[in-house]
mmCIF file with all atom_site columns, C-alpha atoms in Angstrom:
data_model
loop_
_atom_site.group_PDB
_atom_site.id
_atom_site.type_symbol
_atom_site.label_atom_id
_atom_site.label_alt_id
_atom_site.label_comp_id
_atom_site.label_asym_id
_atom_site.label_entity_id
_atom_site.label_seq_id
_atom_site.pdbx_PDB_ins_code
_atom_site.Cartn_x
_atom_site.Cartn_y
_atom_site.Cartn_z
_atom_site.occupancy
_atom_site.B_iso_or_equiv
_atom_site.pdbx_formal_charge
_atom_site.auth_seq_id
_atom_site.auth_comp_id
_atom_site.auth_asym_id
_atom_site.auth_atom_id
_atom_site.pdbx_PDB_model_num
ATOM 1   C CA . MET A 1 1   ? 61.994  10.095 83.260  1.00 60.00 ? 14  MET A CA 1
ATOM 2   C CA . THR A 1 2   ? 60.682  7.908  86.053  1.00 72.00 ? 15  THR A CA 1
ATOM 3   C CA . ASP A 1 3   ? 59.373  8.590  89.536  1.00 79.00 ? 16  ASP A CA 1
ATOM 4   C CA . LEU A 1 4   ? 62.683  7.191  90.832  1.00 73.00 ? 17  LEU A CA 1
ATOM 5   C CA . ASP A 1 5   ? 64.549  9.843  88.821  1.00 76.00 ? 18  ASP A CA 1
ATOM 6   C CA . ASP A 1 6   ? 62.443  12.538 90.493  1.00 78.00 ? 19  ASP A CA 1
ATOM 7   C CA . VAL A 1 7   ? 62.996  11.087 93.980  1.00 73.00 ? 20  VAL A CA 1
ATOM 8   C CA . LEU A 1 8   ? 66.757  10.800 93.438  1.00 72.00 ? 21  LEU A CA 1
ATOM 9   C CA . TRP A 1 9   ? 66.871  14.333 92.044  1.00 70.00 ? 22  TRP A CA 1
ATOM 10  C CA . GLN A 1 10  ? 65.063  15.802 95.044  1.00 72.00 ? 23  GLN A CA 1
ATOM 11  C CA . ALA A 1 11  ? 67.226  13.821 97.503  1.00 71.00 ? 24  ALA A CA 1
ATOM 12  C CA . TRP A 1 12  ? 70.410  14.901 95.720  1.00 64.00 ? 25  TRP A CA 1
ATOM 13  C CA . LYS A 1 13  ? 69.393  18.565 95.757  1.00 67.00 ? 26  LYS A CA 1
ATOM 14  C CA . ALA A 1 14  ? 68.625  18.385 99.506  1.00 74.00 ? 27  ALA A CA 1
ATOM 15  C CA . MET A 1 15  ? 71.932  16.754 100.503 1.00 64.00 ? 28  MET A CA 1
ATOM 16  C CA . GLU A 1 16  ? 74.328  18.651 102.739 1.00 75.00 ? 29  GLU A CA 1
ATOM 17  C CA . LEU A 1 17  ? 77.635  16.815 102.709 1.00 58.00 ? 30  LEU A CA 1
ATOM 18  C CA . PRO A 1 18  ? 80.614  17.425 104.964 1.00 60.00 ? 31  PRO A CA 1
ATOM 19  C CA . GLU A 1 19  ? 83.594  19.163 103.394 1.00 60.00 ? 32  GLU A CA 1
ATOM 20  C CA . GLY A 1 20  ? 85.697  16.806 101.315 1.00 58.00 ? 33  GLY A CA 1
ATOM 21  C CA . TYR A 1 21  ? 82.775  14.784 99.899  1.00 60.00 ? 34  TYR A CA 1
ATOM 22  C CA . ARG A 1 22  ? 80.710  15.014 96.741  1.00 60.00 ? 35  ARG A CA 1
ATOM 23  C CA . ALA A 1 23  ? 77.485  13.393 95.547  1.00 65.00 ? 36  ALA A CA 1
ATOM 24  C CA . GLU A 1 24  ? 76.525  12.393 92.007  1.00 60.00 ? 37  GLU A CA 1
ATOM 25  C CA . ILE A 1 25  ? 73.555  10.577 90.470  1.00 70.00 ? 38  ILE A CA 1
ATOM 26  C CA . ILE A 1 26  ? 74.943  7.689  88.425  1.00 69.00 ? 39  ILE A CA 1
ATOM 27  C CA . GLU A 1 27  ? 73.003  4.787  86.914  1.00 69.00 ? 40  GLU A CA 1
ATOM 28  C CA . GLY A 1 28  ? 70.028  5.185  89.256  1.00 73.00 ? 41  GLY A CA 1
ATOM 29  C CA . PHE A 1 29  ? 72.001  5.657  92.501  1.00 68.00 ? 42  PHE A CA 1
ATOM 30  C CA . ILE A 1 30  ? 73.263  8.595  94.513  1.00 70.00 ? 43  ILE A CA 1
ATOM 31  C CA . GLU A 1 31  ? 77.002  8.026  94.823  1.00 68.00 ? 44  GLU A CA 1
ATOM 32  C CA . VAL A 1 32  ? 78.808  9.799  97.660  1.00 66.00 ? 45  VAL A CA 1
ATOM 33  C CA . SER A 1 33  ? 82.580  9.788  97.458  1.00 59.00 ? 46  SER A CA 1
ATOM 34  C CA . PRO A 1 34  ? 85.504  11.680 98.930  1.00 56.00 ? 47  PRO A CA 1
ATOM 35  C CA . THR A 1 35  ? 87.193  14.272 96.779  1.00 56.00 ? 48  THR A CA 1
ATOM 36  C CA . GLY A 1 36  ? 90.445  13.148 95.167  1.00 55.00 ? 49  GLY A CA 1
ATOM 37  C CA . ARG A 1 37  ? 93.769  12.510 96.813  1.00 59.00 ? 50  ARG A CA 1
ATOM 38  C CA . TYR A 1 38  ? 96.838  14.668 96.232  1.00 59.00 ? 51  TYR A CA 1
ATOM 39  C CA . SER A 1 39  ? 98.060  12.978 93.022  1.00 70.00 ? 52  SER A CA 1
ATOM 40  C CA . HIS A 1 40  ? 94.483  12.952 91.681  1.00 72.00 ? 53  HIS A CA 1
ATOM 41  C CA . GLY A 1 41  ? 94.119  16.699 92.288  1.00 78.00 ? 54  GLY A CA 1
ATOM 42  C CA . GLN A 1 42  ? 97.569  17.406 90.917  1.00 88.00 ? 55  GLN A CA 1
ATOM 43  C CA . ILE A 1 43  ? 96.788  15.677 87.599  1.00 91.00 ? 56  ILE A CA 1
ATOM 44  C CA . ALA A 1 44  ? 93.373  17.382 87.310  1.00 91.00 ? 57  ALA A CA 1
ATOM 45  C CA . ASN A 1 45  ? 94.876  20.811 88.028  1.00 92.00 ? 58  ASN A CA 1
ATOM 46  C CA . ARG A 1 46  ? 97.749  20.365 85.550  1.00 94.00 ? 59  ARG A CA 1
ATOM 47  C CA . LEU A 1 47  ? 95.237  19.271 82.924  1.00 96.00 ? 60  LEU A CA 1
ATOM 48  C CA . ARG A 1 48  ? 92.878  22.213 83.518  1.00 95.00 ? 61  ARG A CA 1
ATOM 49  C CA . ARG A 1 49  ? 95.744  24.734 83.345  1.00 96.00 ? 62  ARG A CA 1
ATOM 50  C CA . ALA A 1 50  ? 97.058  23.185 80.103  1.00 97.00 ? 63  ALA A CA 1
ATOM 51  C CA . LEU A 1 51  ? 93.555  23.178 78.595  1.00 97.00 ? 64  LEU A CA 1
ATOM 52  C CA . ASP A 1 52  ? 93.103  26.837 79.571  1.00 95.00 ? 65  ASP A CA 1
ATOM 53  C CA . LYS A 1 53  ? 96.289  27.727 77.654  1.00 96.00 ? 66  LYS A CA 1
ATOM 54  C CA . PHE A 1 54  ? 95.246  25.596 74.672  1.00 97.00 ? 67  PHE A CA 1
ATOM 55  C CA . LEU A 1 55  ? 91.771  27.182 74.574  1.00 97.00 ? 68  LEU A CA 1
ATOM 56  C CA . ASP A 1 56  ? 92.980  30.759 75.090  1.00 95.00 ? 69  ASP A CA 1
ATOM 57  C CA . ARG A 1 57  ? 91.160  33.136 72.734  1.00 92.00 ? 70  ARG A CA 1
ATOM 58  C CA . SER A 1 58  ? 88.512  30.594 71.825  1.00 95.00 ? 71  SER A CA 1
ATOM 59  C CA . GLU A 1 59  ? 84.882  30.498 72.906  1.00 95.00 ? 72  GLU A CA 1
ATOM 60  C CA . PHE A 1 60  ? 85.575  27.456 75.112  1.00 96.00 ? 73  PHE A CA 1
ATOM 61  C CA . ALA A 1 61  ? 87.158  27.061 78.547  1.00 95.00 ? 74  ALA A CA 1
ATOM 62  C CA . ALA A 1 62  ? 88.122  24.310 80.986  1.00 96.00 ? 75  ALA A CA 1
ATOM 63  C CA . PHE A 1 63  ? 86.199  24.018 84.255  1.00 95.00 ? 76  PHE A CA 1
ATOM 64  C CA . GLN A 1 64  ? 86.445  22.061 87.518  1.00 91.00 ? 77  GLN A CA 1
ATOM 65  C CA . ALA A 1 65  ? 83.929  21.499 90.317  1.00 83.00 ? 78  ALA A CA 1
ATOM 66  C CA . ILE A 1 66  ? 80.855  22.161 88.153  1.00 89.00 ? 79  ILE A CA 1
ATOM 67  C CA . HIS A 1 67  ? 77.909  19.778 88.055  1.00 90.00 ? 80  HIS A CA 1
ATOM 68  C CA . VAL A 1 68  ? 76.924  18.405 84.664  1.00 93.00 ? 81  VAL A CA 1
ATOM 69  C CA . ILE A 1 69  ? 73.150  17.882 84.481  1.00 91.00 ? 82  ILE A CA 1
ATOM 70  C CA . GLN A 1 70  ? 71.341  15.537 82.086  1.00 89.00 ? 83  GLN A CA 1
ATOM 71  C CA . ALA A 1 71  ? 67.723  14.411 82.555  1.00 83.00 ? 84  ALA A CA 1
ATOM 72  C CA . ARG A 1 72  ? 67.836  14.573 86.376  1.00 80.00 ? 85  ARG A CA 1
ATOM 73  C CA . LYS A 1 73  ? 71.253  12.964 86.489  1.00 83.00 ? 86  LYS A CA 1
ATOM 74  C CA . ALA A 1 74  ? 74.145  14.891 88.035  1.00 85.00 ? 87  ALA A CA 1
ATOM 75  C CA . TRP A 1 75  ? 77.874  14.307 87.679  1.00 88.00 ? 88  TRP A CA 1
ATOM 76  C CA . ILE A 1 76  ? 80.948  16.177 88.875  1.00 88.00 ? 89  ILE A CA 1
ATOM 77  C CA . PRO A 1 77  ? 83.742  15.401 86.431  1.00 92.00 ? 90  PRO A CA 1
ATOM 78  C CA . ASP A 1 78  ? 87.302  16.227 87.376  1.00 92.00 ? 91  ASP A CA 1
ATOM 79  C CA . VAL A 1 79  ? 87.656  18.533 84.347  1.00 96.00 ? 92  VAL A CA 1
ATOM 80  C CA . LEU A 1 80  ? 85.277  19.527 81.569  1.00 97.00 ? 93  LEU A CA 1
ATOM 81  C CA . VAL A 1 81  ? 85.361  21.732 78.497  1.00 97.00 ? 94  VAL A CA 1
ATOM 82  C CA . ALA A 1 82  ? 82.307  23.825 77.623  1.00 96.00 ? 95  ALA A CA 1
ATOM 83  C CA . PRO A 1 83  ? 81.542  27.253 76.172  1.00 95.00 ? 96  PRO A CA 1
ATOM 84  C CA . GLU A 1 84  ? 83.262  29.952 78.203  1.00 91.00 ? 97  GLU A CA 1
ATOM 85  C CA . ASP A 1 85  ? 79.940  31.757 78.627  1.00 88.00 ? 98  ASP A CA 1
ATOM 86  C CA . VAL A 1 86  ? 78.613  28.875 80.703  1.00 76.00 ? 99  VAL A CA 1
ATOM 87  C CA . GLU A 1 87  ? 75.717  30.903 82.172  1.00 79.00 ? 100 GLU A CA 1
ATOM 88  C CA . GLU A 1 88  ? 73.616  30.583 79.024  1.00 83.00 ? 101 GLU A CA 1
ATOM 89  C CA . HIS A 1 89  ? 74.007  26.798 79.274  1.00 88.00 ? 102 HIS A CA 1
ATOM 90  C CA . SER A 1 90  ? 73.126  26.406 82.934  1.00 84.00 ? 103 SER A CA 1
ATOM 91  C CA . SER A 1 91  ? 70.397  24.015 84.017  1.00 82.00 ? 104 SER A CA 1
ATOM 92  C CA . GLU A 1 92  ? 66.933  25.428 84.701  1.00 80.00 ? 105 GLU A CA 1
ATOM 93  C CA . ASP A 1 93  ? 67.475  25.399 88.475  1.00 81.00 ? 106 ASP A CA 1
ATOM 94  C CA . GLY A 1 94  ? 71.046  26.726 88.261  1.00 78.00 ? 107 GLY A CA 1
ATOM 95  C CA . SER A 1 95  ? 72.550  23.593 89.823  1.00 82.00 ? 108 SER A CA 1
ATOM 96  C CA . GLY A 1 96  ? 74.970  22.972 86.960  1.00 89.00 ? 109 GLY A CA 1
ATOM 97  C CA . ILE A 1 97  ? 75.680  23.059 83.250  1.00 93.00 ? 110 ILE A CA 1
ATOM 98  C CA . LYS A 1 98  ? 73.566  21.152 80.728  1.00 94.00 ? 111 LYS A CA 1
ATOM 99  C CA . ALA A 1 99  ? 75.333  18.087 79.333  1.00 95.00 ? 112 ALA A CA 1
ATOM 100 C CA . SER A 1 100 ? 74.438  19.229 75.817  1.00 95.00 ? 113 SER A CA 1
ATOM 101 C CA . ALA A 1 101 ? 76.960  22.099 76.157  1.00 96.00 ? 114 ALA A CA 1
ATOM 102 C CA . VAL A 1 102 ? 79.842  19.909 77.356  1.00 97.00 ? 115 VAL A CA 1
ATOM 103 C CA . GLN A 1 103 ? 82.393  19.032 74.668  1.00 98.00 ? 116 GLN A CA 1
ATOM 104 C CA . LEU A 1 104 ? 84.879  16.989 76.712  1.00 98.00 ? 117 LEU A CA 1
ATOM 105 C CA . ILE A 1 105 ? 84.921  15.347 80.133  1.00 97.00 ? 118 ILE A CA 1
ATOM 106 C CA . VAL A 1 106 ? 87.993  14.019 81.928  1.00 96.00 ? 119 VAL A CA 1
ATOM 107 C CA . GLU A 1 107 ? 87.962  11.710 84.933  1.00 93.00 ? 120 GLU A CA 1
ATOM 108 C CA . VAL A 1 108 ? 91.138  10.978 86.875  1.00 90.00 ? 121 VAL A CA 1
ATOM 109 C CA . VAL A 1 109 ? 90.529  7.519  88.315  1.00 86.00 ? 122 VAL A CA 1
ATOM 110 C CA . SER A 1 110 ? 90.833  7.272  92.091  1.00 75.00 ? 123 SER A CA 1
ATOM 111 C CA . PRO A 1 111 ? 92.012  4.136  93.913  1.00 69.00 ? 124 PRO A CA 1
ATOM 112 C CA . GLY A 1 112 ? 89.523  1.593  95.188  1.00 67.00 ? 125 GLY A CA 1
ATOM 113 C CA . SER A 1 113 ? 87.197  -0.770 93.359  1.00 62.00 ? 126 SER A CA 1
ATOM 114 C CA . ASP A 1 114 ? 84.162  1.523  93.726  1.00 70.00 ? 127 ASP A CA 1
ATOM 115 C CA . SER A 1 115 ? 86.004  4.477  92.164  1.00 69.00 ? 128 SER A CA 1
ATOM 116 C CA . VAL A 1 116 ? 87.486  2.355  89.391  1.00 75.00 ? 129 VAL A CA 1
ATOM 117 C CA . THR A 1 117 ? 84.080  0.875  88.499  1.00 77.00 ? 130 THR A CA 1
ATOM 118 C CA . ARG A 1 118 ? 82.405  4.291  88.688  1.00 79.00 ? 131 ARG A CA 1
ATOM 119 C CA . ASP A 1 119 ? 84.845  5.983  86.285  1.00 81.00 ? 132 ASP A CA 1
ATOM 120 C CA . ARG A 1 120 ? 85.660  3.095  83.925  1.00 86.00 ? 133 ARG A CA 1
ATOM 121 C CA . THR A 1 121 ? 82.175  1.644  83.579  1.00 86.00 ? 134 THR A CA 1
ATOM 122 C CA . LEU A 1 122 ? 79.258  3.564  85.103  1.00 88.00 ? 135 LEU A CA 1
ATOM 123 C CA . LYS A 1 123 ? 80.286  7.065  84.043  1.00 89.00 ? 136 LYS A CA 1
ATOM 124 C CA . ARG A 1 124 ? 81.402  5.764  80.666  1.00 93.00 ? 137 ARG A CA 1
ATOM 125 C CA . HIS A 1 125 ? 77.820  4.625  80.022  1.00 94.00 ? 138 HIS A CA 1
ATOM 126 C CA . GLU A 1 126 ? 76.283  7.802  81.475  1.00 93.00 ? 139 GLU A CA 1
ATOM 127 C CA . TYR A 1 127 ? 78.504  10.131 79.416  1.00 95.00 ? 140 TYR A CA 1
ATOM 128 C CA . ALA A 1 128 ? 77.889  8.156  76.209  1.00 97.00 ? 141 ALA A CA 1
ATOM 129 C CA . ARG A 1 129 ? 74.139  8.155  76.913  1.00 95.00 ? 142 ARG A CA 1
ATOM 130 C CA . ALA A 1 130 ? 74.309  11.963 77.344  1.00 96.00 ? 143 ALA A CA 1
ATOM 131 C CA . GLY A 1 131 ? 76.176  12.307 74.018  1.00 97.00 ? 144 GLY A CA 1
ATOM 132 C CA . ILE A 1 132 ? 79.362  13.812 75.530  1.00 97.00 ? 145 ILE A CA 1
ATOM 133 C CA . PRO A 1 133 ? 81.591  13.891 72.408  1.00 98.00 ? 146 PRO A CA 1
ATOM 134 C CA . VAL A 1 134 ? 84.921  13.104 74.131  1.00 98.00 ? 147 VAL A CA 1
ATOM 135 C CA . TYR A 1 135 ? 85.475  11.226 77.405  1.00 97.00 ? 148 TYR A CA 1
ATOM 136 C CA . VAL A 1 136 ? 89.042  10.885 78.693  1.00 97.00 ? 149 VAL A CA 1
ATOM 137 C CA . LEU A 1 137 ? 90.120  8.614  81.549  1.00 95.00 ? 150 LEU A CA 1
ATOM 138 C CA . ILE A 1 138 ? 93.498  9.197  83.159  1.00 94.00 ? 151 ILE A CA 1
ATOM 139 C CA . ASP A 1 139 ? 94.035  6.006  85.110  1.00 90.00 ? 152 ASP A CA 1
ATOM 140 C CA . ASP A 1 140 ? 96.984  5.389  87.458  1.00 84.00 ? 153 ASP A CA 1
ATOM 141 C CA . HIS A 1 141 ? 95.420  2.027  88.341  1.00 81.00 ? 154 HIS A CA 1
ATOM 142 C CA . ASP A 1 142 ? 95.287  0.460  84.852  1.00 83.00 ? 155 ASP A CA 1
ATOM 143 C CA . GLU A 1 143 ? 98.558  -1.360 84.183  1.00 87.00 ? 156 GLU A CA 1
ATOM 144 C CA . ARG A 1 144 ? 101.319 1.212  84.896  1.00 89.00 ? 157 ARG A CA 1
ATOM 145 C CA . GLY A 1 145 ? 99.123  4.155  83.929  1.00 90.00 ? 158 GLY A CA 1
ATOM 146 C CA . ILE A 1 146 ? 96.806  4.447  80.924  1.00 93.00 ? 159 ILE A CA 1
ATOM 147 C CA . VAL A 1 147 ? 95.122  7.394  79.202  1.00 96.00 ? 160 VAL A CA 1
ATOM 148 C CA . THR A 1 148 ? 91.951  6.310  77.404  1.00 96.00 ? 161 THR A CA 1
ATOM 149 C CA . VAL A 1 149 ? 90.276  8.655  74.899  1.00 98.00 ? 162 VAL A CA 1
ATOM 150 C CA . LEU A 1 150 ? 86.698  7.698  74.006  1.00 98.00 ? 163 LEU A CA 1
ATOM 151 C CA . THR A 1 151 ? 84.869  9.367  71.107  1.00 98.00 ? 164 THR A CA 1
ATOM 152 C CA . ALA A 1 152 ? 81.895  8.811  68.799  1.00 98.00 ? 165 ALA A CA 1
ATOM 153 C CA . PRO A 1 153 ? 79.154  8.273  71.414  1.00 98.00 ? 166 PRO A CA 1
ATOM 154 C CA . TYR A 1 154 ? 76.065  6.227  70.615  1.00 98.00 ? 167 TYR A CA 1
ATOM 155 C CA . PRO A 1 155 ? 73.555  7.651  73.139  1.00 97.00 ? 168 PRO A CA 1
ATOM 156 C CA . ASP A 1 156 ? 70.863  5.053  72.421  1.00 97.00 ? 169 ASP A CA 1
ATOM 157 C CA . GLN A 1 157 ? 73.335  2.245  73.248  1.00 97.00 ? 170 GLN A CA 1
ATOM 158 C CA . ALA A 1 158 ? 75.249  4.122  75.995  1.00 95.00 ? 171 ALA A CA 1
ATOM 159 C CA . ILE A 1 159 ? 78.595  3.246  74.386  1.00 97.00 ? 172 ILE A CA 1
ATOM 160 C CA . TYR A 1 160 ? 81.475  4.998  72.658  1.00 98.00 ? 173 TYR A CA 1
ATOM 161 C CA . GLY A 1 161 ? 82.355  3.830  69.149  1.00 98.00 ? 174 GLY A CA 1
ATOM 162 C CA . ASP A 1 162 ? 86.033  4.749  69.182  1.00 98.00 ? 175 ASP A CA 1
ATOM 163 C CA . GLU A 1 163 ? 88.656  4.112  71.851  1.00 97.00 ? 176 GLU A CA 1
ATOM 164 C CA . LEU A 1 164 ? 92.356  4.992  72.024  1.00 97.00 ? 177 LEU A CA 1
ATOM 165 C CA . ARG A 1 165 ? 94.471  3.641  74.920  1.00 96.00 ? 178 ARG A CA 1
ATOM 166 C CA . VAL A 1 166 ? 97.968  5.000  75.491  1.00 96.00 ? 179 VAL A CA 1
ATOM 167 C CA . GLY A 1 167 ? 100.342 4.114  78.330  1.00 95.00 ? 180 GLY A CA 1
ATOM 168 C CA . TYR A 1 168 ? 101.854 6.784  80.547  1.00 94.00 ? 181 TYR A CA 1
ATOM 169 C CA . GLY A 1 169 ? 105.135 7.927  79.037  1.00 93.00 ? 182 GLY A CA 1
ATOM 170 C CA . ALA A 1 170 ? 103.567 8.147  75.561  1.00 95.00 ? 183 ALA A CA 1
ATOM 171 C CA . THR A 1 171 ? 101.115 10.800 74.337  1.00 97.00 ? 184 THR A CA 1
ATOM 172 C CA . ALA A 1 172 ? 97.385  10.751 73.618  1.00 97.00 ? 185 ALA A CA 1
ATOM 173 C CA . THR A 1 173 ? 96.000  13.341 71.226  1.00 97.00 ? 186 THR A CA 1
ATOM 174 C CA . ILE A 1 174 ? 92.384  14.509 71.354  1.00 98.00 ? 187 ILE A CA 1
ATOM 175 C CA . PRO A 1 175 ? 91.034  13.766 67.849  1.00 97.00 ? 188 PRO A CA 1
ATOM 176 C CA . SER A 1 176 ? 88.020  16.082 67.638  1.00 97.00 ? 189 SER A CA 1
ATOM 177 C CA . GLY A 1 177 ? 86.090  19.007 69.061  1.00 96.00 ? 190 GLY A CA 1
ATOM 178 C CA . PRO A 1 178 ? 87.331  22.336 70.401  1.00 97.00 ? 191 PRO A CA 1
ATOM 179 C CA . VAL A 1 179 ? 90.440  20.714 71.905  1.00 97.00 ? 192 VAL A CA 1
ATOM 180 C CA . LYS A 1 180 ? 91.347  18.773 68.751  1.00 98.00 ? 193 LYS A CA 1
ATOM 181 C CA . GLY A 1 181 ? 95.119  18.343 68.737  1.00 98.00 ? 194 GLY A CA 1
ATOM 182 C CA . PHE A 1 182 ? 95.513  18.776 72.513  1.00 98.00 ? 195 PHE A CA 1
ATOM 183 C CA . ILE A 1 183 ? 98.162  16.345 73.787  1.00 98.00 ? 196 ILE A CA 1
ATOM 184 C CA . ILE A 1 184 ? 98.026  14.514 77.100  1.00 97.00 ? 197 ILE A CA 1
ATOM 185 C CA . GLY A 1 185 ? 101.499 13.347 78.008  1.00 96.00 ? 198 GLY A CA 1
ATOM 186 C CA . GLU A 1 186 ? 103.825 12.894 80.939  1.00 94.00 ? 199 GLU A CA 1
ATOM 187 C CA . ASP A 1 187 ? 103.723 16.638 81.709  1.00 95.00 ? 200 ASP A CA 1
ATOM 188 C CA . ILE A 1 188 ? 100.103 16.044 82.804  1.00 95.00 ? 201 ILE A CA 1
ATOM 189 C CA . THR A 1 189 ? 100.015 12.395 83.962  1.00 93.00 ? 202 THR A CA 1
ATOM 190 C CA . GLY A 1 190 ? 103.423 12.249 85.563  1.00 89.00 ? 203 GLY A CA 1
ATOM 191 C CA . PRO A 1 191 ? 105.767 9.312  84.932  1.00 90.00 ? 204 PRO A CA 1
ATOM 192 C CA . VAL A 1 192 ? 104.928 5.664  84.340  1.00 91.00 ? 205 VAL A CA 1
ATOM 193 C CA . ARG A 1 193 ? 103.640 4.163  87.602  1.00 86.00 ? 206 ARG A CA 1
ATOM 194 C CA . GLY A 1 194 ? 105.641 1.460  89.309  1.00 77.00 ? 207 GLY A CA 1
ATOM 195 C CA . GLY A 1 195 ? 108.953 2.455  87.715  1.00 55.00 ? 208 GLY A CA 1
ATOM 196 C CA . GLY A 1 196 ? 109.962 1.953  84.153  1.00 46.00 ? 209 GLY A CA 1
#
């Protein structure tokens, strides 16, 4: 950890944002962005509800609006899966859940080049570096809609070893972890974007 990490951490903790905005620490910067638009929220909510049903009677649950904390980095994924008893995995200061407890993270990509870069590139590196076992991108802005499932993180290289890309209209199946076998299809993403 560097002095910059400490400064960013303290600044992030002290921030008071107006309603409708969120702040994350990503790749050495504090990123402030608006919360998602209607279709973004709709996809995230459908996904969380479906994951809740899939995980019923297991020790895991789906969560939204919880900070994930890793070495003075802070992210707010759209949906995450972690042990249902999340309290025992909370960060020392109670600001979020430790990344080591998170089994799956999903980001629904928002429009705009900053959002696209943040979710497709910056967070991809951060989540791999943290060892998040499964990272899913649901991306209306890639072709006519793409679901990307990334697994097998290499934390020392900040990359994922395995990648599956499936167009909207088809299905993507989570290959490992507590949601192994969970299917992301049109019931979650909605139809192919731009017709078809």
